[in-house]
Steps between C-alpha positions, in 0.01 A plus 500: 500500500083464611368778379342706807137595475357727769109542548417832651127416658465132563154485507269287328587519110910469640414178655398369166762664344762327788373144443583546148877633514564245733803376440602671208589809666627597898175688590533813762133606609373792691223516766402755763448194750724330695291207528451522135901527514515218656283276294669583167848408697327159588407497084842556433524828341691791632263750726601852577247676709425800311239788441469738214623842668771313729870479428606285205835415631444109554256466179815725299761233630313224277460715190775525289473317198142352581183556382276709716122411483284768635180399623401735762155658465392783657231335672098566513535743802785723442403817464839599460579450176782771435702370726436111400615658122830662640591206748463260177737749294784517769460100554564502110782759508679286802450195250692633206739694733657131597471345117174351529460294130141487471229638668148348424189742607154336580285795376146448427249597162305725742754755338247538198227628756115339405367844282576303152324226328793381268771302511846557618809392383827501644555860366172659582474837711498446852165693649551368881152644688605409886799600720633112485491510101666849482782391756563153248514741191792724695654195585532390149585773366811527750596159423499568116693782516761270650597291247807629421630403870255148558321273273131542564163269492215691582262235538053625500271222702157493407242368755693229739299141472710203675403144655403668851384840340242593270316804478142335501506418843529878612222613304258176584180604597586913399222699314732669244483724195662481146471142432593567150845609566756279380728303756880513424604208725931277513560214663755452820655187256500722179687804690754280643589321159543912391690563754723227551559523132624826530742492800690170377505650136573872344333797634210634334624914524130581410146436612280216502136366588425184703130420452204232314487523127094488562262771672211416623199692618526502868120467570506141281892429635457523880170364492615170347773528691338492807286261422802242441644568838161451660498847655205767526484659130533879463243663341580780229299786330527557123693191396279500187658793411763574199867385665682743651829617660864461388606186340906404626627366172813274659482327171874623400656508817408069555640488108853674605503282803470189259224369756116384449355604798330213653224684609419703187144449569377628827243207510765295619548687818258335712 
């Protein structure tokens, strides 16, 4: 039998992610548009138009014994945040209340806040500073306290950088501070080996990081980068400076994955 895979949130990252299970699995999707809806049908993947709040009967009725991957954020300007959290936790509770197998959670290392200058592994304290960071961490925390019911991936993005997105070209031409902190930076084509690695092979249970094996100063970094994509430089303060900020350490979670992330070096991103 295909093995059923359905994205919660096809956005962006899930149409990466859909290219790539093409085929190998019978893809459900989610959207909150009905032309959206409509465009996945034309793709050929099953589209259910749903919302996170709104009854989960028709997502439920593709469920049992399929992996679940949640990629639903809360979204730059929702200010509601508590009940994002709880609508997340019931979606998850209707999942494992049909016999979902699997349930995969885009979560994100914003979870470690930006107060600490080390590194972070895999099994570092989570000090989330914003609402967004604090509703991933409650998330997480549900999800592993699940495992005796589901098999779990909790999966934490570092900074997004694709073919058609790169964080340069927002800040080109910005007069910005703190050009010594380090960048923690994974590739759309890295995250998508990760992840299609673990829904057609054995769950992880556990926690892992997706990001570059190298950190960069973001003063030199998006200043070079810039200057590759022929776009406006931005100009930083203090980039002299002693580096600073966390350093994501994904180092063990590409080993466990048996992968080589293509785009260890964030120099190959533009």
């Amino acid at each position: 039998m295909t093995q059923n895979v359905v994205i919660s949130g096809y956005g962006w990252l899930a149409s990466y992610v859909g290219k790539a299970l093409s085929g190998k699995v019978n893809i459900v999707g989610t959207t909150r548009s009905q032309q959206k809806r409509l465009a996945l049908k034309d793709q050929g993947i099953t589209a259910i138009e749903y919302a996170l709040g709104e009854d989960t009967s028709a997502l439920c009725n593709h469920l049992p014994n399929a992996t679940l991957l949640l990629n639903i954020p809360p979204g730059r300007r929702n200010t509601d945040l508590a009940s994002y959290t709880n609508n997340m936790l019931q979606l998850i509770d209707a999942a494992i209340s049909v016999k979902v197998a699997h349930i995969v959670f885009i979560s994100t290392t914003s979870v470690y806040g930006d107060a600490t200058n080390e590194v972070v592994s895999e099994v570092s304290t989570t000090q989330p500073q914003t609402a967004s960071a604090k509703a991933h961490v409650t998330i997480e925390d549900y999800l592993l306290s699940k495992r005796d019911q589901v098999d779990i991936s909790i999966v934490r993005l570092a900074g997004l950088v694709g073919p058609d997105r790169h964080p340069a070209r927002s800040l080109s031409g910005r007069q910005l501070d703190a050009g010594n902190k380090r960048i923690n930076l994974v590739h759309v084509y890295d995250i998508v080996s990760a992840l299609t690695t673990i829904i057609c092979g054995k769950p992880l249970n556990d926690v892992i990081h997706l990001c570059s094996l190298s950190h960069p100063k973001r003063g030199i970094y998006y200043v070079d980068a810039a200057k590759a994509m022929d776009i406006d430089a931005p100009r930083f303060s203090d980039t002299e400076a002693e580096p600073a900020g966390k350093v994501i350490d994904a180092a063990q979670s590409w080993s466990r994955l048996n992968i080589t992330p293509e785009y260890s070096d964030p120099y190959r991103m533009f």
